XYZ file of C-alpha atoms in Angstrom:
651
model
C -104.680 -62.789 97.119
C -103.439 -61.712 93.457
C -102.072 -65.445 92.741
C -103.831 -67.795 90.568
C -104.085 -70.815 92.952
C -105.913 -68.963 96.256
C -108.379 -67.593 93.690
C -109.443 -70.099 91.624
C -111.001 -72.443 93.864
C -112.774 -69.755 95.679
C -114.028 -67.945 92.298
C -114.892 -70.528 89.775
C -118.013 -68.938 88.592
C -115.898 -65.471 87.845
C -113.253 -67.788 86.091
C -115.981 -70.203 84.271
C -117.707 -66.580 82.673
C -114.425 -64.731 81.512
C -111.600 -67.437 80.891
C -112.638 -69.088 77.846
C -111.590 -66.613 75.680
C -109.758 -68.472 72.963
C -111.096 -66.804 70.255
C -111.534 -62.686 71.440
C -111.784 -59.480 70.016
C -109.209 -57.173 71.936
C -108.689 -53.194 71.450
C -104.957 -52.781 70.646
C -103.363 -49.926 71.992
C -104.119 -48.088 68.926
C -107.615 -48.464 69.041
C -108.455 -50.842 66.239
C -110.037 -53.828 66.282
C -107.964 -56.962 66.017
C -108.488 -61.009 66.095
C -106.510 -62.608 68.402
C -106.221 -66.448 69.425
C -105.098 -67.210 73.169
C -103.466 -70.681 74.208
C -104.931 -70.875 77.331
C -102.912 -73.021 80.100
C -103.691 -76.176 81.010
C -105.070 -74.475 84.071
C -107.753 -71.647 83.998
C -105.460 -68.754 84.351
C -104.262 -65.054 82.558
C -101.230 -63.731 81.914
C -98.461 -62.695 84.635
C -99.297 -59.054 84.339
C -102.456 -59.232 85.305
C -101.820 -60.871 88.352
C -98.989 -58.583 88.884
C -101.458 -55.302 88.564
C -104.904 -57.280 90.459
C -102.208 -57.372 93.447
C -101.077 -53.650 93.007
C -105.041 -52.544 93.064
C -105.772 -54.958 95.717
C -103.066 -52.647 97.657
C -104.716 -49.596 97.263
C -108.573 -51.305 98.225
C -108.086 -54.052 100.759
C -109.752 -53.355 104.233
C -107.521 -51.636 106.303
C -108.068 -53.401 110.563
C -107.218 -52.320 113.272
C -103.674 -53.589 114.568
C -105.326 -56.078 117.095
C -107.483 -57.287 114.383
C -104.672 -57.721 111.780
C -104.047 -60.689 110.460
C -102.190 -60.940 107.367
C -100.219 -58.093 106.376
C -100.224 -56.363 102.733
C -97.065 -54.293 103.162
C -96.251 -50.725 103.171
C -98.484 -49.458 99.927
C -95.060 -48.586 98.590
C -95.539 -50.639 95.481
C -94.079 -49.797 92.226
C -96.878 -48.292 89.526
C -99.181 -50.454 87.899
C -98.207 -51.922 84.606
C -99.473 -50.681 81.278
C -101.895 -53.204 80.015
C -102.830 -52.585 76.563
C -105.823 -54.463 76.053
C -109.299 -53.144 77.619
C -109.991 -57.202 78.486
C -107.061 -57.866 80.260
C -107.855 -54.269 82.396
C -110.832 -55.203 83.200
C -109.890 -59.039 84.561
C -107.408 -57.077 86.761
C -109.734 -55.010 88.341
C -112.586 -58.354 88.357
C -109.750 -59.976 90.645
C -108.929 -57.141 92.718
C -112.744 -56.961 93.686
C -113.336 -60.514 93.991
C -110.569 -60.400 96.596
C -111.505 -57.448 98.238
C -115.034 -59.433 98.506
C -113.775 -62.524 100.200
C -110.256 -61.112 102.051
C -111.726 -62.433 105.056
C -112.153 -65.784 104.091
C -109.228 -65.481 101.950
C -107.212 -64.887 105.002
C -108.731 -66.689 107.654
C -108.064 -69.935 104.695
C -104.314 -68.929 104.441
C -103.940 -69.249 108.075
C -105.949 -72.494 108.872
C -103.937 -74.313 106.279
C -100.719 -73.177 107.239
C -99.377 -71.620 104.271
C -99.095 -68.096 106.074
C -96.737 -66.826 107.074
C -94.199 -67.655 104.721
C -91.246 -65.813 105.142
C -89.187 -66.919 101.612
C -89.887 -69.307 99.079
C -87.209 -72.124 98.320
C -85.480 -71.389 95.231
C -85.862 -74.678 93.528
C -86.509 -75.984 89.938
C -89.874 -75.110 89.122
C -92.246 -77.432 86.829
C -92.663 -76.290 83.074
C -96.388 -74.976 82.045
C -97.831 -73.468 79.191
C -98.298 -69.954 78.971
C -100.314 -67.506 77.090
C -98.664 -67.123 73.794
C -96.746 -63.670 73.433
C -96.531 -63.149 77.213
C -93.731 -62.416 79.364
C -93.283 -64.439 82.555
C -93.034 -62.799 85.940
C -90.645 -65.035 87.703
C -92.285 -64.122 91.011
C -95.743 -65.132 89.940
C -94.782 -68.439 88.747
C -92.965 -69.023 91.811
C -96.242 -68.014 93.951
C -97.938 -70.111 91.762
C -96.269 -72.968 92.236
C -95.650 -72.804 96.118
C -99.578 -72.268 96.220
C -100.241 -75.258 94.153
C -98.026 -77.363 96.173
C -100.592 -76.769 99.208
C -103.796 -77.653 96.484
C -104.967 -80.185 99.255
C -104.541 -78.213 102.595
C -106.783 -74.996 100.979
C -109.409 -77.302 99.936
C -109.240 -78.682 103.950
C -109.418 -75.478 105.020
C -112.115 -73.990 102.551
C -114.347 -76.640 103.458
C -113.586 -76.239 107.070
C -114.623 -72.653 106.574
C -117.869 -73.407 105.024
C -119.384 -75.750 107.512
C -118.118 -73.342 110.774
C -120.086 -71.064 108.759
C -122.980 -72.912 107.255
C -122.219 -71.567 104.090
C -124.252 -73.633 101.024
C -121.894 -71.483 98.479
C -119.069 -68.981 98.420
C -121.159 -66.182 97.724
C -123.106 -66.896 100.823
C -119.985 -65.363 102.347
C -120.924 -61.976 100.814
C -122.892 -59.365 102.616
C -126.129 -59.023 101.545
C -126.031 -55.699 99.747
C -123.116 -57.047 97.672
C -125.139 -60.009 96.681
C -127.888 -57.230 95.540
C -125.651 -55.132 94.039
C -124.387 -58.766 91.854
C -127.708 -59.946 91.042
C -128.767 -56.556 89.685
C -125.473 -56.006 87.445
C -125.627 -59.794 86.247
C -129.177 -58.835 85.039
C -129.107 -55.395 83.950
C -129.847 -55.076 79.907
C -126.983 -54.034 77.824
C -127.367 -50.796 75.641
C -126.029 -50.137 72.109
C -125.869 -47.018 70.472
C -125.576 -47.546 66.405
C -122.643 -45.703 64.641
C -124.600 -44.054 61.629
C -121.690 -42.586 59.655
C -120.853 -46.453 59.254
C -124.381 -48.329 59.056
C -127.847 -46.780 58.760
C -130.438 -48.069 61.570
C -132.296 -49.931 59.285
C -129.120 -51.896 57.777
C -128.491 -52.923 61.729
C -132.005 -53.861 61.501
C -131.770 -56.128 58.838
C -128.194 -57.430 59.729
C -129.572 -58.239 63.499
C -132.360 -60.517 61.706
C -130.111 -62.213 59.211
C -128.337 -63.351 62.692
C -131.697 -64.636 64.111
C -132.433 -61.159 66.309
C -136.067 -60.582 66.640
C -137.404 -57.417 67.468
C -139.627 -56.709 70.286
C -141.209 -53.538 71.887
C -140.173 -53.625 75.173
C -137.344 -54.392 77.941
C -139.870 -56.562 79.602
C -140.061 -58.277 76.212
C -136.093 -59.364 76.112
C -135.519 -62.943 76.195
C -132.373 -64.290 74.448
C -131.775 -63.836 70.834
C -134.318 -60.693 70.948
C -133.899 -56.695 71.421
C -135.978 -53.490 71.602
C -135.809 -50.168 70.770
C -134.358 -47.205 73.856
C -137.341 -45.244 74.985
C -135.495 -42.065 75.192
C -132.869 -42.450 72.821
C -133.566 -43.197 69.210
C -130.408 -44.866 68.151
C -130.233 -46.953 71.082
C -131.011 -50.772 70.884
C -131.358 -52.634 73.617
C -130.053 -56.624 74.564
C -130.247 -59.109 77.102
C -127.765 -59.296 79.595
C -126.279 -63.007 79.084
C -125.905 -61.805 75.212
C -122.278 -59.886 76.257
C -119.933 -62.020 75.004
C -121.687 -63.146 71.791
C -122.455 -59.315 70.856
C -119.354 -58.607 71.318
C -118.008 -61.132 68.907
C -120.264 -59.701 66.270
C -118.366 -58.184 63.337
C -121.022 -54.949 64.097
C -118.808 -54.443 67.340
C -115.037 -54.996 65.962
C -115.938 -52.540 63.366
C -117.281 -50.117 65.421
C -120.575 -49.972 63.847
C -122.133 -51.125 66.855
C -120.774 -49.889 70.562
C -121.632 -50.942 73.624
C -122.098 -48.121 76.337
C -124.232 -47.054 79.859
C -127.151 -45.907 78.796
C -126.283 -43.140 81.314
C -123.814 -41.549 79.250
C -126.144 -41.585 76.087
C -128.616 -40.107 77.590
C -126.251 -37.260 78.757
C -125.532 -36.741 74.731
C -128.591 -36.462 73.690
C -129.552 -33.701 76.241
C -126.366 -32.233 75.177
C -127.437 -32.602 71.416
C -130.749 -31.548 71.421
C -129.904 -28.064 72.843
C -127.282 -27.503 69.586
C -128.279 -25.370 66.428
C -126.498 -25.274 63.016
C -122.732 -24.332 63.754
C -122.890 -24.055 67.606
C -119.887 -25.685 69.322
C -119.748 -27.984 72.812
C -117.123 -28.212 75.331
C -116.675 -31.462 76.513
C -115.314 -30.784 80.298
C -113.500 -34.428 81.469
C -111.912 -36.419 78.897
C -113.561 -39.702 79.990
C -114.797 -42.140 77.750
C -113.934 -41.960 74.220
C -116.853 -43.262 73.848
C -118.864 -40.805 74.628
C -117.137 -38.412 72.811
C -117.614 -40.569 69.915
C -121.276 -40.508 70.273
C -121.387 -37.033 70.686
C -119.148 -36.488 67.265
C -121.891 -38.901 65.440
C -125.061 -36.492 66.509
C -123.599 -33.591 65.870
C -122.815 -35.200 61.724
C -125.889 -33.284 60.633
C -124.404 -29.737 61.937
C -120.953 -27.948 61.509
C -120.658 -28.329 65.379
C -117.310 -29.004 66.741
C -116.617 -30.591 70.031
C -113.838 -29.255 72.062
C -112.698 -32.092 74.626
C -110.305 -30.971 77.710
C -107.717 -32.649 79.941
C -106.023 -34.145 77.060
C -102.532 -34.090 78.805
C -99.923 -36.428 76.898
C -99.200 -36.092 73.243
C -99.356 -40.263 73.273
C -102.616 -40.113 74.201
C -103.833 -37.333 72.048
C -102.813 -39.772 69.537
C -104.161 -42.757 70.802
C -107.492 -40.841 70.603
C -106.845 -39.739 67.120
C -106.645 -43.184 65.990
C -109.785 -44.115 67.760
C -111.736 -41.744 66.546
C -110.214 -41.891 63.197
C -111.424 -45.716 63.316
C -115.101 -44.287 64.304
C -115.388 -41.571 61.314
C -115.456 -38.818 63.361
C -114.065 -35.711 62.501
C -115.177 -32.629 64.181
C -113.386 -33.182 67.561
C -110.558 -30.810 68.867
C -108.647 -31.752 72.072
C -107.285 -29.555 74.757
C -104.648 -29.857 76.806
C -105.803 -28.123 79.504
C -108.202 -29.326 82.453
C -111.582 -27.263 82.142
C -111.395 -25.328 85.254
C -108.188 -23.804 83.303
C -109.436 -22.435 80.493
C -110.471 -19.056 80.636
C -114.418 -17.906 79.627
C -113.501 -16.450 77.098
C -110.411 -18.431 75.583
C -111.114 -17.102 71.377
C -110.650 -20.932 70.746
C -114.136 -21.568 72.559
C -116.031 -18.146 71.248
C -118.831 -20.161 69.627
C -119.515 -22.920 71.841
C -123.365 -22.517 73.344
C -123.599 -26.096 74.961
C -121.245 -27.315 78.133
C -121.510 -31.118 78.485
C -120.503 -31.625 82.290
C -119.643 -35.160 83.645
C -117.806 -35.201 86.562
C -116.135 -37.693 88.517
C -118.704 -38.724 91.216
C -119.067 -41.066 93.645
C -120.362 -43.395 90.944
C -122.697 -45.674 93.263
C -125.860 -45.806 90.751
C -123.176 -47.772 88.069
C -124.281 -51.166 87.431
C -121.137 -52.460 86.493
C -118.140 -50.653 88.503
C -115.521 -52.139 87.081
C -116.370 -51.518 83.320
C -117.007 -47.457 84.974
C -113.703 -47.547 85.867
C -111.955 -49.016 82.879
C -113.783 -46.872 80.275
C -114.634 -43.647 82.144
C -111.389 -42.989 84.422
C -112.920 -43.557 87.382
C -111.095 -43.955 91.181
C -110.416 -47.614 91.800
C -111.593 -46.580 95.368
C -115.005 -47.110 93.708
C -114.994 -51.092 94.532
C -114.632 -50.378 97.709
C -117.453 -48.074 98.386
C -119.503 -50.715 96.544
C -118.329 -53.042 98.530
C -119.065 -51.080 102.009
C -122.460 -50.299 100.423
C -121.669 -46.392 100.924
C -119.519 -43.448 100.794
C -117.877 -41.733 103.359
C -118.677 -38.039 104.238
C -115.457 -36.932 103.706
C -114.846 -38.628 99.891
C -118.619 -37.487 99.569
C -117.564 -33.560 100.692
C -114.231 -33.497 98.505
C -116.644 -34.632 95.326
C -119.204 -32.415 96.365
C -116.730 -29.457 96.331
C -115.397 -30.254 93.078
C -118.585 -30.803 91.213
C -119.821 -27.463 92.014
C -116.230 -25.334 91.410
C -116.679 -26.949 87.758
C -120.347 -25.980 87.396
C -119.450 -22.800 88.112
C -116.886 -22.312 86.220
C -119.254 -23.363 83.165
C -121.696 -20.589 84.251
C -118.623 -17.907 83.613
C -118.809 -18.777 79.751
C -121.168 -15.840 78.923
C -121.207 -17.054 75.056
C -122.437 -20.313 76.249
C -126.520 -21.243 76.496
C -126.661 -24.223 78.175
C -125.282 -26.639 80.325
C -125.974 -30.274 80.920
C -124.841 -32.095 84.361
C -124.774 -35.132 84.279
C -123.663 -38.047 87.267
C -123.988 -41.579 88.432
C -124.437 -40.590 92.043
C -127.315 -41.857 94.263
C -126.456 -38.416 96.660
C -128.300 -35.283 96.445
C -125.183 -34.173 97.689
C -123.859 -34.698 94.316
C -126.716 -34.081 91.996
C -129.847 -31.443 93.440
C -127.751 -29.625 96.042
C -124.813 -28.925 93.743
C -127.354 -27.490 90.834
C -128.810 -24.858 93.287
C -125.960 -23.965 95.375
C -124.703 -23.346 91.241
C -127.905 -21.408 90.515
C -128.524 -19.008 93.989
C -124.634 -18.182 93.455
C -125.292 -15.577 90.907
C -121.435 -16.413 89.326
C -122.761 -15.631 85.476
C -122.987 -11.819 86.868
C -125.626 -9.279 85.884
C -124.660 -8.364 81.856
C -126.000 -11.966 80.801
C -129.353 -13.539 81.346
C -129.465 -16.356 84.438
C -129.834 -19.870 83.926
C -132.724 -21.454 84.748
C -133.453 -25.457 84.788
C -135.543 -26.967 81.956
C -136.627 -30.294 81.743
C -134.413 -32.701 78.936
C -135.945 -32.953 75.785
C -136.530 -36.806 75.717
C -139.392 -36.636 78.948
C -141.567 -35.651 75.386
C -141.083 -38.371 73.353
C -141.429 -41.904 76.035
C -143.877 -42.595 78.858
C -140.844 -42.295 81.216
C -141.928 -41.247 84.879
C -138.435 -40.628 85.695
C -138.052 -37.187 85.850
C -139.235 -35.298 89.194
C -139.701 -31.866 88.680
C -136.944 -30.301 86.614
C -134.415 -33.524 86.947
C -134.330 -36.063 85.386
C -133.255 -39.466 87.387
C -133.194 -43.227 87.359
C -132.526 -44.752 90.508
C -130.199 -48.438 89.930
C -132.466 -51.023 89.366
C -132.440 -54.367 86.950
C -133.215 -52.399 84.394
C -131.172 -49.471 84.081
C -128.187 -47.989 86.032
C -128.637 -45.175 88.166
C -128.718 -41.820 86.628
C -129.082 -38.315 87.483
C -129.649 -35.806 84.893
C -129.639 -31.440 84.884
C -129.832 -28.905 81.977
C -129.524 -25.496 82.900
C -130.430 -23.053 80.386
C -130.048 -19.208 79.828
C -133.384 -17.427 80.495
C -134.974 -16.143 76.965
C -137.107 -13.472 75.486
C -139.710 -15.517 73.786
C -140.597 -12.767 71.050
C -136.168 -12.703 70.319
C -136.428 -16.104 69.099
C -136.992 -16.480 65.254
C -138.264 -19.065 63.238
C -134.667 -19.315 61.588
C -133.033 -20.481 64.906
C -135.565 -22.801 65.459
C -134.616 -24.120 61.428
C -131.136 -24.100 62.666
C -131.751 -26.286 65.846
C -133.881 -28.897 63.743
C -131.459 -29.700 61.327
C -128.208 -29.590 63.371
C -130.338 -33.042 65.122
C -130.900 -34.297 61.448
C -134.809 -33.628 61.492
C -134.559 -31.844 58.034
C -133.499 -35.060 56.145
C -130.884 -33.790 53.641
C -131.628 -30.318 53.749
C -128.480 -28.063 54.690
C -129.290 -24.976 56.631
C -126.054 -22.172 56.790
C -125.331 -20.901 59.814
C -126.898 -17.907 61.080
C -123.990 -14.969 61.849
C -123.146 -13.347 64.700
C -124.120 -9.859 66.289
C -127.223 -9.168 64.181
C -130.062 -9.928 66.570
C -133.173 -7.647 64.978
C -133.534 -8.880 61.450
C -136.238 -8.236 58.804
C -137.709 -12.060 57.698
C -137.175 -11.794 54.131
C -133.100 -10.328 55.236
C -132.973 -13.366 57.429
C -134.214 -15.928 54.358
C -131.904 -14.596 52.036
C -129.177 -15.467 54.693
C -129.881 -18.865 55.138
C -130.934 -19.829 50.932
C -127.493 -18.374 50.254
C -124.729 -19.695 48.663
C -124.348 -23.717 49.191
C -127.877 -24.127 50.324
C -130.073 -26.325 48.795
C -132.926 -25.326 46.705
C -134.979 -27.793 49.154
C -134.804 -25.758 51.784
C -134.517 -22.459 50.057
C -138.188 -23.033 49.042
C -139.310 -24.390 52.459
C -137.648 -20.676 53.856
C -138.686 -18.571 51.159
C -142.449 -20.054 51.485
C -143.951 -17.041 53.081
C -146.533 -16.996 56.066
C -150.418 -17.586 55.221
C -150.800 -14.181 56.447
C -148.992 -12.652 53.999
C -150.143 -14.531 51.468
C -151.793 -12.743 48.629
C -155.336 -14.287 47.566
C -155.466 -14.520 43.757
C -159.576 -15.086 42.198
C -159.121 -16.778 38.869
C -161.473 -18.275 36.569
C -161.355 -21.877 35.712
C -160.814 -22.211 31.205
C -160.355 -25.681 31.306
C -161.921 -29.330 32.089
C -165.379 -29.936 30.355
C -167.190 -30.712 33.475
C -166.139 -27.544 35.331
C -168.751 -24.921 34.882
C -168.232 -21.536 33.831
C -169.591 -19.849 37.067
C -167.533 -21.848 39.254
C -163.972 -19.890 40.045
C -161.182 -21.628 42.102
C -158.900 -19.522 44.991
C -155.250 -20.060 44.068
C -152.785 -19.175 46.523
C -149.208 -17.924 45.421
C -146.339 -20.751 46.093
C -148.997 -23.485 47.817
C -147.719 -26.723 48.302
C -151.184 -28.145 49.073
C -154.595 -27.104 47.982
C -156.023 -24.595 50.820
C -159.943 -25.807 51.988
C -162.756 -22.940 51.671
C -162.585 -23.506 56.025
C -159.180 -22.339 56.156
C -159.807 -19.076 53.823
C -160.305 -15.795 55.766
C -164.090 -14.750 55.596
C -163.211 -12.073 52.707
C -162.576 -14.365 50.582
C -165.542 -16.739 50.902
C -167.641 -14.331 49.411
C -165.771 -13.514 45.848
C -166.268 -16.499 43.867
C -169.124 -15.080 41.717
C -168.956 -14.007 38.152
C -170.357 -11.033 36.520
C -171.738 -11.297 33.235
C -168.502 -9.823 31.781
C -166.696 -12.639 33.533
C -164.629 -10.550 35.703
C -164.979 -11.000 39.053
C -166.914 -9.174 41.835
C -167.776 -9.681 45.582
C -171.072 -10.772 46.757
C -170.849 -7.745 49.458
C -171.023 -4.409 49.005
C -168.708 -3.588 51.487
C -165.804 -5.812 49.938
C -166.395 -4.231 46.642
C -163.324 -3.850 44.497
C -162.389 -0.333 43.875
C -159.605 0.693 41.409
C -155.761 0.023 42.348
C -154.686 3.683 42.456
C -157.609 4.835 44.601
C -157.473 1.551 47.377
C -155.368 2.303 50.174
C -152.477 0.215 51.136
C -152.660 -1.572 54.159
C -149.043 -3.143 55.683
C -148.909 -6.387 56.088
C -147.248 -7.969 58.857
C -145.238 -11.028 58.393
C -146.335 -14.085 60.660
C -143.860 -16.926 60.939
C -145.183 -20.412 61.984
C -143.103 -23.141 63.069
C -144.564 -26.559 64.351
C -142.543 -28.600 66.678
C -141.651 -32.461 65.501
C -143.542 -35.165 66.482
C -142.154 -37.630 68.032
C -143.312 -41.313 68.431
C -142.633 -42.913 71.751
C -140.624 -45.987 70.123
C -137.844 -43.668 69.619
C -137.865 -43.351 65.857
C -136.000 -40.850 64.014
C -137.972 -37.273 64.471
C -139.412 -35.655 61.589
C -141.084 -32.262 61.097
């Protein structure tokens, strides 16, 4: 089922979609970008290798029948490893032909038999007709030897295809499929793709303007998409939105091959914004599971406004610690550290890790709510094993146990980090064996012990700022649909004092997601948790701060504000028994509403012109003989308001 000449015929839409790729950006294994031309064959085809590693997944996925049911045997599973294909492309077409035979290996084998062409015990060694290859690529003598014994029987699999098709009353090959694989097709061929925007290469508004120049038009909604159009993410502000049959010519874009541009689940985004929104100036994040690079790249380009640094584990080989390196190089991101070590092996409280607050947790699941399993696989790790349960339309309870198990050792293990405030879990799973269950069994098992405060679940910050109805309760999910992949979303957070949190935290938070728009805020320090207001202002309008936001800090509280009465000298048409209320430091001019009731009534003037109070009882008496009342220091912070299109927050 891995040759060219038993698939073809059987899968000409899959080859009429993804073989005319003469022109094609490819991802070298170094992670750049490069332009590469293909000289296709004179038949639709790919190189050797990928033939040679669709067969090798094919081994480890085909349907395994009963003995009396066997038809066609696949061997022993004893195959050698699968080659290393460089190019994401070429990865993907290997698992896209692995599928498509896993799909149809019923047909498949029912056509090899009724035309006679299996068994075959050998192949005649004989001379072989000369064809073109893909330029650069190394021939697999076996394959073209396959090849050719297949294409020498072109008229028999037609016979027996067709044969096939009216004993079933099939109109087309994918009538063949089971129903829920037809489903799961339709919705993945129409799902919209999502693109998060790289700002440290290209502002929003220059993608804006760059999308328009290319005929883009920009329209509120997903219902809205049609062709050359796109829309705005409801819960993510730097996420655009496409049409599904725009892949190929996105991707073609020079906003893509310069990673300006990157095309990602939306899933995953929305796991890094959760993630983000819980960081303040100088807090770290541990990235559990390696993953996509992607991610981690999205992650890095949130976290630009902060000194955060993201600590990413299961980093095994040097070779790929490099290849990484160079990736993220390529993406201008800087504040990532890899580990070597898987995350359930790093100790709590590893010195490397003392000030990360935020665990980002996405662990391998069972991956059903995907839309597109074979671009899961290929970017995020995930278990070729996958395709299959896609195919089957389920999981079994055993894989579904095993994952279960896992999930909640590593949630766990998170909860141990008693420096650490919050933790996001994140999956793809359409089980609540995977997503609700594993959160409380986490929660009732009391692991964080008794000298730190508990976690509690709080809902992600985003359920503010669209008209989403996704979240139930404290979760947040999407089920799969043609709109959006399935998604299941939990933030646990440490339980807080409400009167312990100061103004200057909540500073530090808004700025470390970019809300205070050039303003630099220095990171609070450790250990000091009672602090006098004006000790804590000096802190942050220290040394490399900017007078911006030394002024917004030092601005004190309208209840400490001292009320000045002055006289107005100047301006011919003011009169001379009119006085104005100045307050100290005011940005804008205070209305007589918003003045306490004292001072409404001491804005008359005595003959002498100084002032006095229109109220006995508010009479001015001399400074030494008032007495001194303290004033307490009230701190006001408003939270950012944020518009449901997604824009860019701002205080």
């Amino acid at each position: 089922p891995g040759s060219r000449s038993n698939l073809e015929p059987l899968h000409e839409n899959v080859i009429n979609d993804t073989s005319d790729w003469s022109e094609k950006k490819i991802t070298d294994e170094e992670g750049f970008v490069e332009q590469r031309t293909m000289t296709l064959t004179e038949k639709s085809g790919y190189p050797d290798t990928v033939y040679v590693n669709a067969a090798k997944i094919f081994q480890v996925i085909h349907t395994e029948k009963p003995k009396e049911k066997t038809l066609v045997r696949y061997g022993d599973g004893s195959l050698s490893p699968m080659l290393t294909i460089k190019h994401e492309y070429s990865q993907c077409v290997s698992y896209e032909l692995a599928f498509s035979a896993l799909k149809y290996q019923d047909l498949l084998e029912e056509i090899l038999l009724d035309s006679g062409i299996y068994p075959c015990h050998s192949i005649v060694n004989r001379k072989f007709k000369a064809r073109k290859i893909f330029d650069k690529e190394e021939p697999v003598e076996e394959i073209q030897q396959i090849e050719d014994y297949l294409y020498s029987f072109k008229t028999k699999l037609a016979a027996a295809l067709a044969r096939s098709r009216i004993k079933h009353g099939a109109l087309s090959i994918e009538s063949f499929l089971p129903e829920t694989v037809r489903k799961q097709e339709q919705r993945a061929s129409a799902l919209p793709l999502c693109v998060w925007v790289n700002t440290l290469k290209i502002s929003l508004q220059d993608v804006f303007r760059e999308l328009e120049q290319r005929g883009f038009r920009r329209v509120q909604s997903v219902s809205d998409l049609d062709h050359y159009t796109y829309c705005m993410d409801l819960h993510c502000h730097d996420v655009l939105v496409f049409p599904s049959s725009l892949k190929e010519e996105l991707l073609n874009l020079d906003l893509f091959a310069d990673c300006k541009l990157v095309l990602q689940d939306k899933s995953r985004s929305l796991a890094v914004h959760s993630s983000q929104a819980l960081l303040n100036i100088g807090d770290d994040i541990i990235v559990a599971h390696l993953g996509s690079h992607l991610t981690i790249a999205h992650m890095s380009v949130l976290t630009n406004y902060s000194t955060s640094n993201i600590f990413v584990c299961g980093v095994k080989s040097s070779a790929k610690a490099e290849e990484l390196r160079s990736l993220f190089s390529h993406m201008e991101c800087k504040n990532i550290h890899l580990l070597p070590e898987d995350f359930t092996e790093i100790d709590p409280v590893d010195p490397r890790l003392e000030n990360a607050k935020v665990i980002l947790l996405l662990p391998q699941c069972s991956g059903l709510g995907v839309g597109n399993p074979i671009d899961f696989i290929v970017h995020d790790h995930g278990d070729a094993g996958l395709l299959r349960d896609v195919f089957q339309g389920c999981v079994s309870v055993d894989k579904l146990n095993i994952l279960a198990e896992r999930q909640l050792n590593e949630l766990m293990h998170a909860m141990k980090f008693n420096k650490v405030q919050a933790i996001v879990y994140c999956t793809c799973s359409v089980y609540s064996e995977e997503n609700e269950l594993v959160v409380k069994k986490a929660l009732e098992s009391g692991v964080e012990g008794n000298k730190v405060k508990p976690y509690r679940l709080i809902p992600p910050a985003f359920n503010t700022c669209s008209n989403s109805e996704a979240s139930t309760e404290l979760f947040f999910k999407m089920e799969p649909s043609e709109s959006s992949s399935g998604c299941f979303l939990a933030i646990l957070e440490r339980e807080k004092d409400p009167e312990n949190v100061s103004a200057g935290e909540i500073l530090s938070r808004a700025a470390s997601k970019g809300l205070l728009d050039g303003i630099a805020v220095k990171k609070p320090k450790e250990g000091k948790k009672q602090r006098k207001a004006t000790q804590h202002r000096r802190n942050i309008s220290g040394r490399g701060i900017e007078p911006k936001l030394a002024e917004f800090l030092h601005h004190p509280p309208v209840s400490s504000i001292k009320a000045e009465v002055s006289v107005s000298k100047a301006g011919s048409n003011m009169s001379q028994t009119r006085s104005s209320v100045q307050l100290k430091k005011s940005i804008n001019p205070v209305s007589d509403k918003a003045l306490p009731e004292v001072l409404k009534h001491t804005s008359h003037l005595s003959p002498a012109g100084k002032v006095t109070s229109e109220r006995q009882t508010f009479a001015r008496k001399p400074r030494a003989e008032r007495k001194k009342l303290p004033l307490k220091t009230v701190e006001i912070v408003f939270p950012p308001a944020l518009t449901p299109q997604g824009n860019k927050p701002r205080l």
